[in-house]
Tab-separated table of C-alpha atoms and ligand atoms in Angstrom:
chain	number	residue	atom	x	y	z
A	579	MET	CA	20.308	-19.353	-21.630
A	580	ILE	CA	21.599	-16.147	-20.034
A	581	TYR	CA	19.992	-15.386	-16.701
A	582	PHE	CA	19.986	-11.680	-15.788
A	583	ASP	CA	16.990	-11.766	-13.425
A	584	HIS	CA	18.470	-12.575	-10.024
A	585	SER	CA	16.337	-9.920	-8.322
A	586	ALA	CA	13.269	-11.953	-9.302
A	587	THR	CA	14.669	-15.224	-8.023
A	588	THR	CA	17.849	-17.334	-8.069
A	589	GLN	CA	18.772	-20.888	-8.869
A	590	VAL	CA	19.090	-23.180	-5.840
A	591	ALA	CA	22.831	-23.620	-5.234
A	592	PRO	CA	24.084	-27.232	-5.552
A	593	GLU	CA	25.406	-27.127	-1.961
A	594	VAL	CA	21.977	-25.942	-0.802
A	595	LEU	CA	20.212	-28.773	-2.602
A	596	ASP	CA	22.653	-31.309	-1.115
A	597	ALA	CA	22.022	-29.955	2.377
A	598	MET	CA	18.256	-30.136	1.865
A	599	LEU	CA	17.903	-33.565	0.325
A	600	PRO	CA	18.214	-35.662	3.503
A	601	PHE	CA	15.303	-33.707	4.976
A	602	LEU	CA	13.143	-34.506	1.952
A	603	LYS	CA	14.068	-38.187	2.155
A	604	ASP	CA	14.951	-40.075	5.335
A	605	GLN	CA	15.109	-37.228	7.857
A	606	TYR	CA	11.441	-36.412	7.750
A	607	GLY	CA	10.773	-36.086	11.480
A	608	ASN	CA	8.519	-33.318	12.754
A	609	PRO	CA	10.779	-30.986	14.785
A	610	SER	CA	8.127	-30.804	17.523
A	611	SER	CA	8.120	-34.570	18.201
A	612	ILE	CA	10.372	-36.092	20.833
A	613	TYR	CA	12.145	-39.118	19.279
A	614	ALA	CA	15.630	-39.074	17.732
A	615	LEU	CA	14.390	-38.725	14.137
A	616	ALA	CA	12.531	-35.577	15.131
A	617	SER	CA	15.386	-34.125	17.129
A	618	ARG	CA	17.610	-34.279	14.043
A	619	SER	CA	15.087	-32.054	12.260
A	620	ARG	CA	14.935	-29.757	15.289
A	621	GLY	CA	18.725	-29.566	15.414
A	622	ALA	CA	18.961	-28.709	11.717
A	623	VAL	CA	16.379	-25.920	12.047
A	624	GLU	CA	18.267	-24.467	15.023
A	625	ASP	CA	21.595	-24.676	13.150
A	626	ALA	CA	20.044	-22.694	10.296
A	627	ARG	CA	18.654	-20.137	12.741
A	628	ARG	CA	22.109	-19.663	14.294
A	629	GLU	CA	23.654	-19.332	10.828
A	630	LEU	CA	21.251	-16.604	9.730
A	631	ALA	CA	21.260	-14.824	13.108
A	632	SER	CA	25.045	-14.580	13.227
A	633	TYR	CA	25.158	-13.299	9.630
A	634	ILE	CA	22.854	-10.364	10.465
A	635	GLY	CA	24.295	-9.692	13.940
A	636	ALA	CA	21.268	-11.007	15.835
A	637	ASP	CA	20.651	-13.446	18.652
A	638	PRO	CA	19.114	-16.699	17.330
A	639	ARG	CA	16.107	-16.166	19.603
A	640	GLU	CA	15.346	-12.987	17.677
A	641	VAL	CA	14.950	-14.773	14.328
A	642	ILE	CA	11.916	-16.746	13.142
A	643	PHE	CA	11.498	-18.543	9.845
A	644	THR	CA	8.438	-17.739	7.759
A	645	GLY	CA	6.917	-18.842	4.462
A	646	CYS	CA	8.367	-15.991	2.359
A	647	GLY	CA	9.504	-12.379	2.384
A	648	SER	CA	5.937	-11.216	1.821
A	649	GLU	CA	4.800	-13.032	4.969
A	650	SER	CA	7.617	-11.458	6.995
A	651	ASP	CA	6.643	-7.974	5.763
A	652	ASN	CA	2.984	-8.599	6.606
A	653	HIS	CA	3.896	-10.006	10.007
A	654	ALA	CA	6.127	-7.043	10.850
A	655	ILE	CA	3.580	-4.440	9.799
A	656	LYS	CA	0.260	-5.962	10.843
A	657	GLY	CA	1.803	-7.599	13.926
A	658	THR	CA	3.122	-4.249	15.166
A	659	ALA	CA	-0.050	-2.370	14.283
A	660	TRP	CA	-2.232	-4.896	16.148
A	661	ALA	CA	0.066	-4.997	19.180
A	662	LEU	CA	0.338	-1.223	19.522
A	663	ARG	CA	-3.177	-0.169	18.525
A	664	ASP	CA	-3.808	1.362	21.960
A	665	LYS	CA	-0.647	3.457	21.664
A	666	GLY	CA	-1.424	4.901	18.239
A	667	ARG	CA	-2.586	4.131	14.723
A	668	HIS	CA	-0.200	6.056	12.507
A	669	ILE	CA	2.291	4.298	10.227
A	670	ILE	CA	4.975	5.757	7.944
A	671	THR	CA	6.285	4.079	4.815
A	672	SER	CA	7.685	5.116	1.425
A	673	ALA	CA	6.200	5.320	-2.060
A	674	VAL	CA	8.638	2.767	-3.491
A	675	GLU	CA	8.168	-0.174	-1.126
A	676	HIS	CA	7.431	-3.665	-2.371
A	677	HIS	CA	3.701	-4.393	-2.624
A	678	ALA	CA	3.984	-6.734	0.365
A	679	VAL	CA	4.618	-3.621	2.486
A	680	LEU	CA	2.375	-1.163	0.650
A	681	ASP	CA	-0.605	-3.509	0.506
A	682	ALA	CA	-0.216	-4.519	4.167
A	683	CYS	CA	-0.354	-0.805	5.006
A	684	HIS	CA	-3.400	-0.288	2.769
A	685	ALA	CA	-5.133	-3.217	4.471
A	686	LEU	CA	-4.561	-1.508	7.825
A	687	GLU	CA	-5.925	1.756	6.436
A	688	ARG	CA	-9.192	-0.026	5.777
A	689	ASP	CA	-9.172	-0.981	9.473
A	690	GLY	CA	-8.845	2.626	10.614
A	691	TYR	CA	-5.070	3.108	10.698
A	692	GLU	CA	-3.536	6.164	9.044
A	693	VAL	CA	-0.581	5.801	6.674
A	694	THR	CA	1.827	8.542	5.608
A	695	VAL	CA	3.666	7.713	2.380
A	696	ILE	CA	7.037	9.475	2.074
A	697	PRO	CA	7.932	10.433	-1.515
A	698	VAL	CA	11.329	9.768	-3.096
A	699	ASP	CA	13.600	11.906	-5.255
A	700	GLN	CA	14.499	11.150	-8.878
A	701	ASP	CA	17.159	8.670	-7.729
A	702	CYS	CA	14.562	6.777	-5.672
A	703	MET	CA	16.054	7.987	-2.392
A	704	VAL	CA	14.035	8.587	0.773
A	705	ASP	CA	15.095	11.664	2.755
A	706	ALA	CA	15.591	10.735	6.439
A	707	ALA	CA	14.660	14.307	7.453
A	708	GLN	CA	11.254	13.879	5.807
A	709	VAL	CA	10.687	10.702	7.792
A	710	ALA	CA	11.641	12.541	10.996
A	711	ALA	CA	9.215	15.360	10.149
A	712	ALA	CA	6.375	12.892	9.545
A	713	ILE	CA	6.674	11.224	12.979
A	714	ARG	CA	3.807	12.180	15.294
A	715	ASN	CA	2.844	11.328	18.852
A	716	ASP	CA	0.617	8.524	17.581
A	717	THR	CA	3.184	7.048	15.138
A	718	ILE	CA	3.781	3.418	16.012
A	719	LEU	CA	5.784	2.118	13.052
A	720	VAL	CA	8.121	3.227	10.266
A	721	SER	CA	8.767	0.776	7.421
A	722	ILE	CA	11.378	1.799	4.834
A	723	MET	CA	13.072	-0.770	2.599
A	724	HIS	CA	16.842	-1.276	2.614
A	725	ALA	CA	17.318	-1.636	-1.153
A	726	ASN	CA	14.770	-1.139	-3.895
A	727	ASN	CA	13.957	-4.201	-5.997
A	728	GLU	CA	13.374	-2.332	-9.256
A	729	VAL	CA	16.163	0.230	-9.403
A	730	GLY	CA	18.530	-0.908	-6.647
A	731	SER	CA	18.806	2.342	-4.662
A	732	VAL	CA	20.051	1.709	-1.125
A	733	GLN	CA	18.197	3.836	1.441
A	734	PRO	CA	19.722	5.630	4.455
A	735	VAL	CA	18.297	2.979	6.750
A	736	ALA	CA	20.808	3.397	9.597
A	737	GLU	CA	20.005	7.113	9.773
A	738	ILE	CA	16.247	6.537	9.702
A	739	GLY	CA	16.645	3.810	12.327
A	740	LYS	CA	18.526	6.193	14.619
A	741	ILE	CA	15.727	8.761	14.336
A	742	CYS	CA	13.098	6.100	15.115
A	743	LYS	CA	15.080	4.888	18.112
A	744	GLU	CA	15.329	8.435	19.499
A	745	ARG	CA	11.611	8.993	18.971
A	746	GLY	CA	10.586	5.615	20.403
A	747	VAL	CA	9.012	4.346	17.160
A	748	VAL	CA	9.360	0.742	15.949
A	749	PHE	CA	11.415	0.535	12.743
A	750	HIS	CA	11.081	-2.190	10.121
A	751	THR	CA	13.161	-2.621	6.999
A	752	ASP	CA	12.661	-4.972	4.068
A	753	ALA	CA	16.141	-6.330	3.337
A	754	VAL	CA	15.038	-8.948	0.794
A	755	GLN	CA	17.155	-7.463	-1.999
A	756	SER	CA	20.100	-6.282	0.083
A	757	LEU	CA	20.940	-9.518	1.930
A	758	GLY	CA	24.272	-10.738	0.593
A	759	LYS	CA	24.743	-7.640	-1.596
A	760	VAL	CA	25.435	-4.916	0.976
A	761	PRO	CA	26.178	-5.390	4.696
A	762	VAL	CA	23.019	-6.256	6.622
A	763	ASN	CA	23.637	-5.946	10.362
A	764	VAL	CA	20.608	-5.285	12.537
A	765	ASN	CA	22.600	-3.221	15.029
A	766	ASP	CA	24.436	-1.069	12.486
A	767	LEU	CA	21.126	-0.488	10.703
A	768	ASN	CA	19.298	0.396	13.970
A	769	VAL	CA	16.312	-1.777	13.077
A	770	ASP	CA	13.747	-3.482	15.307
A	771	LEU	CA	12.321	-5.684	12.563
A	772	LEU	CA	13.936	-6.926	9.359
A	773	THR	CA	12.642	-9.067	6.506
A	774	VAL	CA	14.688	-11.477	4.375
A	775	SER	CA	13.785	-14.149	1.825
A	776	GLY	CA	15.594	-17.341	0.865
A	777	HIS	CA	14.979	-17.524	-2.870
A	778	LYS	CA	16.891	-14.311	-3.605
A	779	VAL	CA	20.094	-15.861	-2.213
A	780	HIS	CA	20.114	-19.299	-3.863
A	781	ALA	CA	17.881	-21.024	-1.298
A	782	PRO	CA	14.528	-22.444	-2.458
A	783	LYS	CA	11.318	-20.471	-2.860
A	784	GLY	CA	8.869	-20.552	0.028
A	785	VAL	CA	11.128	-19.746	2.972
A	786	GLY	CA	11.731	-16.366	4.546
A	787	ALA	CA	12.704	-15.009	7.924
A	788	LEU	CA	11.826	-12.152	10.217
A	789	TYR	CA	14.244	-10.606	12.694
A	790	MET	CA	12.495	-9.210	15.774
A	791	ARG	CA	14.630	-7.270	18.231
A	792	ARG	CA	14.181	-8.577	21.765
A	793	GLY	CA	11.396	-6.650	23.497
A	794	THR	CA	9.619	-5.599	20.281
A	795	LYS	CA	5.885	-6.077	20.758
A	796	LEU	CA	4.318	-8.015	17.916
A	797	ARG	CA	1.119	-9.996	17.495
A	798	LYS	CA	1.226	-13.303	15.652
A	799	LEU	CA	0.137	-13.413	12.025
A	800	ILE	CA	-0.535	-17.163	12.027
A	801	ASP	CA	-2.178	-18.599	15.137
A	802	GLY	CA	-2.006	-22.263	16.058
A	803	GLY	CA	0.846	-24.333	17.464
A	804	GLY	CA	3.830	-23.050	19.386
A	805	GLN	CA	6.400	-23.352	16.591
A	806	GLU	CA	9.062	-20.745	15.838
A	807	LEU	CA	9.572	-19.597	19.414
A	808	ASN	CA	5.780	-19.429	19.778
A	809	ARG	CA	5.628	-16.580	17.256
A	810	ARG	CA	4.572	-18.324	14.032
A	811	ALA	CA	2.375	-21.392	14.069
A	812	GLY	CA	2.740	-24.154	11.484
A	813	THR	CA	4.977	-27.199	11.132
A	814	GLU	CA	8.328	-25.944	9.916
A	815	ASN	CA	9.477	-26.213	6.294
A	816	VAL	CA	12.527	-28.078	7.548
A	817	ALA	CA	14.194	-28.677	4.173
A	818	GLY	CA	13.594	-25.074	3.083
A	819	ILE	CA	14.959	-23.719	6.354
A	820	VAL	CA	18.023	-25.972	6.124
A	821	GLY	CA	18.512	-24.709	2.557
A	822	PHE	CA	18.277	-21.100	3.710
A	823	GLY	CA	20.891	-21.783	6.408
A	824	GLU	CA	23.237	-23.346	3.867
A	825	ALA	CA	22.707	-20.441	1.448
A	826	VAL	CA	23.693	-18.007	4.201
A	827	LYS	CA	26.779	-20.097	4.944
A	828	LEU	CA	27.757	-19.716	1.282
A	829	LEU	CA	27.279	-15.950	1.550
A	830	LYS	CA	29.624	-15.885	4.526
A	831	GLU	CA	32.245	-17.812	2.576
A	832	HIS	CA	31.920	-16.282	-0.894
A	833	GLY	CA	29.718	-13.204	-0.524
A	834	GLU	CA	32.491	-10.644	-0.828
A	835	ALA	CA	33.982	-12.183	-3.969
A	836	GLU	CA	30.511	-12.470	-5.464
A	837	VAL	CA	29.781	-8.796	-4.826
A	838	ALA	CA	33.067	-7.752	-6.472
A	839	HIS	CA	32.298	-10.012	-9.446
A	840	THR	CA	28.753	-8.771	-10.022
A	841	ARG	CA	29.742	-5.131	-9.435
A	842	ARG	CA	32.307	-5.352	-12.227
A	843	LEU	CA	29.802	-6.928	-14.618
A	844	ARG	CA	27.124	-4.425	-13.575
A	845	ASP	CA	29.455	-1.516	-14.345
A	846	ARG	CA	30.280	-3.013	-17.740
A	847	ILE	CA	26.564	-3.253	-18.510
A	848	ILE	CA	25.819	0.295	-17.350
A	849	GLU	CA	28.686	1.765	-19.334
A	850	GLY	CA	27.957	-0.384	-22.386
A	851	VAL	CA	24.221	0.283	-22.517
A	852	LEU	CA	24.483	4.031	-21.900
A	853	GLY	CA	27.269	4.226	-24.480
A	854	THR	CA	25.527	2.308	-27.271
A	855	VAL	CA	21.771	2.780	-26.836
A	856	PRO	CA	20.832	6.424	-27.422
A	857	HIS	CA	18.012	8.092	-25.431
A	858	THR	CA	18.526	5.783	-22.469
A	859	VAL	CA	18.860	6.729	-18.795
A	860	LEU	CA	20.118	4.803	-15.798
A	861	THR	CA	17.412	4.540	-13.120
A	862	GLY	CA	18.188	4.541	-9.407
A	863	HIS	CA	21.025	6.195	-7.547
A	864	PRO	CA	24.268	6.171	-9.578
A	865	GLU	CA	26.446	5.159	-6.584
A	866	LYS	CA	24.214	4.161	-3.672
A	867	ARG	CA	22.853	1.135	-5.526
A	868	LEU	CA	22.947	-2.638	-5.313
A	869	PRO	CA	26.170	-4.043	-6.755
A	870	ASN	CA	24.267	-6.561	-8.892
A	871	LEU	CA	21.585	-4.404	-10.446
A	872	ALA	CA	21.589	-2.308	-13.632
A	873	SER	CA	18.277	-0.646	-14.509
A	874	PHE	CA	17.329	1.674	-17.314
A	875	CYS	CA	14.517	3.509	-19.005
A	876	ILE	CA	14.897	3.139	-22.741
A	877	HIS	CA	12.859	5.965	-24.256
A	878	TYR	CA	10.353	5.523	-27.117
A	879	ILE	CA	9.953	1.806	-26.602
A	880	GLU	CA	7.850	-0.692	-24.626
A	881	GLY	CA	9.747	-2.654	-21.969
A	882	GLU	CA	7.734	-5.739	-22.841
A	883	GLY	CA	8.988	-5.612	-26.440
A	884	ILE	CA	12.587	-5.599	-25.235
A	885	LEU	CA	11.926	-8.524	-22.896
A	886	LEU	CA	10.382	-10.627	-25.649
A	887	SER	CA	13.219	-9.809	-28.053
A	888	LEU	CA	15.824	-10.605	-25.383
A	889	ASP	CA	14.018	-13.857	-24.703
A	890	MET	CA	14.496	-14.845	-28.342
A	891	TRP	CA	18.219	-14.617	-27.663
A	892	GLY	CA	17.741	-16.699	-24.526
A	893	ILE	CA	18.323	-13.694	-22.260
A	894	CYS	CA	16.090	-13.498	-19.185
A	895	ALA	CA	15.549	-9.980	-17.831
A	896	SER	CA	12.680	-7.991	-16.420
A	897	SER	CA	10.830	-4.734	-16.707
A	898	GLY	CA	9.558	-3.566	-13.341
A	899	SER	CA	9.330	-6.218	-10.668
A	900	ALA	CA	8.405	-9.856	-11.324
A	901	CYS	CA	5.224	-9.493	-9.309
A	902	THR	CA	3.899	-6.582	-11.354
A	903	SER	CA	5.130	-7.597	-14.794
A	904	GLY	CA	2.216	-9.150	-16.575
A	905	SER	CA	0.152	-6.131	-15.652
A	906	LEU	CA	0.073	-3.143	-17.975
A	907	ASP	CA	0.366	-0.586	-15.203
A	908	PRO	CA	3.713	1.167	-15.238
A	909	SER	CA	5.860	0.597	-12.184
A	910	HIS	CA	4.796	2.563	-9.098
A	911	VAL	CA	8.491	2.968	-8.300
A	912	LEU	CA	9.361	4.720	-11.570
A	913	LEU	CA	6.255	6.912	-11.356
A	914	ALA	CA	7.201	7.896	-7.794
A	915	MET	CA	10.654	8.852	-9.118
A	916	GLY	CA	8.984	11.307	-11.481
A	917	PHE	CA	9.118	9.390	-14.772
A	918	SER	CA	6.157	9.806	-17.122
A	919	HIS	CA	3.981	6.785	-17.950
A	920	ALA	CA	5.478	6.614	-21.445
A	921	VAL	CA	9.071	6.575	-20.204
A	922	ALA	CA	8.311	4.214	-17.302
A	923	HIS	CA	6.929	1.715	-19.820
A	924	GLY	CA	10.421	1.414	-21.340
A	925	SER	CA	12.083	0.073	-18.208
A	926	LEU	CA	14.624	-2.718	-18.263
A	927	ARG	CA	16.171	-4.393	-15.215
A	928	LEU	CA	19.219	-6.624	-15.470
A	929	SER	CA	20.160	-8.241	-12.168
A	930	LEU	CA	23.313	-10.296	-11.871
A	931	GLY	CA	24.400	-13.300	-9.874
A	932	ARG	CA	27.409	-15.446	-9.059
A	933	GLY	CA	27.124	-17.533	-12.245
A	934	ASN	CA	27.151	-14.693	-14.788
A	935	THR	CA	30.184	-14.224	-17.032
A	936	ASP	CA	31.882	-11.573	-19.146
A	937	GLU	CA	30.873	-13.476	-22.280
A	938	GLU	CA	27.214	-13.175	-21.305
A	939	VAL	CA	27.615	-9.440	-20.847
A	940	ASP	CA	29.344	-9.287	-24.275
A	941	THR	CA	26.342	-11.008	-25.861
A	942	LEU	CA	23.894	-8.601	-24.238
A	943	LEU	CA	25.877	-5.565	-25.317
A	944	GLN	CA	26.123	-6.931	-28.836
A	945	VAL	CA	22.429	-7.601	-29.360
A	946	LEU	CA	20.728	-4.816	-27.397
A	947	PRO	CA	21.513	-1.746	-29.568
A	948	THR	CA	20.183	-3.335	-32.805
A	949	MET	CA	17.224	-4.765	-30.948
A	950	VAL	CA	16.256	-1.328	-29.635
A	951	GLU	CA	16.754	0.217	-33.074
A	952	ARG	CA	14.411	-2.366	-34.640
A	953	LEU	CA	11.775	-1.941	-31.963
A	954	ARG	CA	11.904	1.841	-32.319
A	955	ALA	CA	11.465	1.551	-36.075
A	956	MET	CA	8.090	-0.092	-35.339
A	957	SER	CA	7.142	2.127	-32.411
A	958	PRO	CA	4.595	4.950	-32.715
A	959	LEU	CA	6.326	6.583	-29.733
A	960	TRP	CA	9.476	6.867	-31.845
A	961	SER	CA	7.752	8.163	-35.007
A	962	ASP	CA	5.893	10.775	-32.911
A	963	ALA	CA	9.202	11.853	-31.397
A	964	VAL	CA	10.691	12.156	-34.890
A	965	LYS	CA	7.735	14.309	-35.999
A	966	ARG	CA	8.180	16.519	-32.955
A	967	GLY	CA	11.869	16.850	-33.816
A	968	GLU	CA	12.845	15.387	-30.441
A	969	VAL	CA	15.179	12.791	-31.907
B	1191	LIG	N1	10.393	-7.442	-0.691
B	1191	LIG	C1	11.172	-7.178	-1.763
B	1191	LIG	C2	11.979	-5.934	-1.784
B	1191	LIG	C3	11.217	-8.075	-2.827
B	1191	LIG	O1	11.976	-7.798	-3.893
B	1191	LIG	C4	10.435	-9.251	-2.763
B	1191	LIG	C5	10.405	-10.193	-3.901
B	1191	LIG	O2	10.570	-9.822	-5.052
B	1191	LIG	C6	9.651	-9.479	-1.624
B	1191	LIG	C7	9.663	-8.557	-0.613
B	1191	LIG	C8	8.798	-10.689	-1.500
B	1191	LIG	O3	9.554	-11.808	-1.185
B	1191	LIG	P1	8.915	-13.270	-1.428
B	1191	LIG	O4	8.943	-13.496	-2.895
B	1191	LIG	O5	9.799	-14.193	-0.671
B	1191	LIG	O6	7.535	-13.223	-0.873
């Protein structure tokens, strides 16, 4: 099997599994209890918190663990909106956010908040000046993602954060895809709130974290016990949190080498695909993009057809994001970038990880051109294009 879908999720690293196992076996104490067994769980959770906090330039008391990236996004957005409702009810976000952000904003709209959605250009980039122009006296929150999950464009988050700071508006960024791929430092990025998720960096699924700058007013999303610095109730997922901490430790040790490795493979894929598959465009910014992500629109073809054909070769890839694939709607990201429905349907995302090899890239580049040719031979989109003299 060739796994080119690391933006959807990653395999749990062996070191991560080893670190977790004791907490699924003998070390099962509840971190809130007071005996020695429990304090070992407490200690492990706090070690993981320190590990993650130091990696993103935060104080450990500014980091809470959550159940996933989606929860962190919801907490940041709804928590801020609820806490600041007397100050204002206007929120700014972008058209290409993950649904965890967009749908949280839509939910608030139904409760009387107003949301301004900033468009993107054809490279999926948000213009910081447009964000600045959209800020009003009643704006309480700006949420713009760090890196896009479908096309990999990296947004000018530091610049947007600086504007928000000057205008006194809380700034949240979703850094789920950028963690470990491009530097994520909460001070350099000028953010008040930042979302990350474990399963994108070789930790298990079901653990995320939210950075909250000291002094940022936020209501709780989950009420109950006093866990997670009294900001997120619920007995901690100790093993998951320990795994996340270990995964971050691995990023500190090997992250740079991994980025160089995936960037080289990514560039081979981009060059190879554009060079051998006619009528194909790279999606996302050509330079300001994640080092592990190659994404394309292959004209006159259905993305799903490519995925199924790749699967027959044992190659895992995706078309649009994992959460929306399965639905027939074309990606909201590609539509926001100005692609037509027909072209957006032909999207292909290949996202790389530490385990991928040159041989795997060779295989992809060998099989893809013929695969596309065969699919086009059966595609009405292609025969129509031939009739129109387009191809
Ligand atoms: N934000 C982005 C940009 C993502 O890519 C994802 C997952 O694909 C999420 C949020 C959601 O993270 P989780 O799967 O941990 O809920």
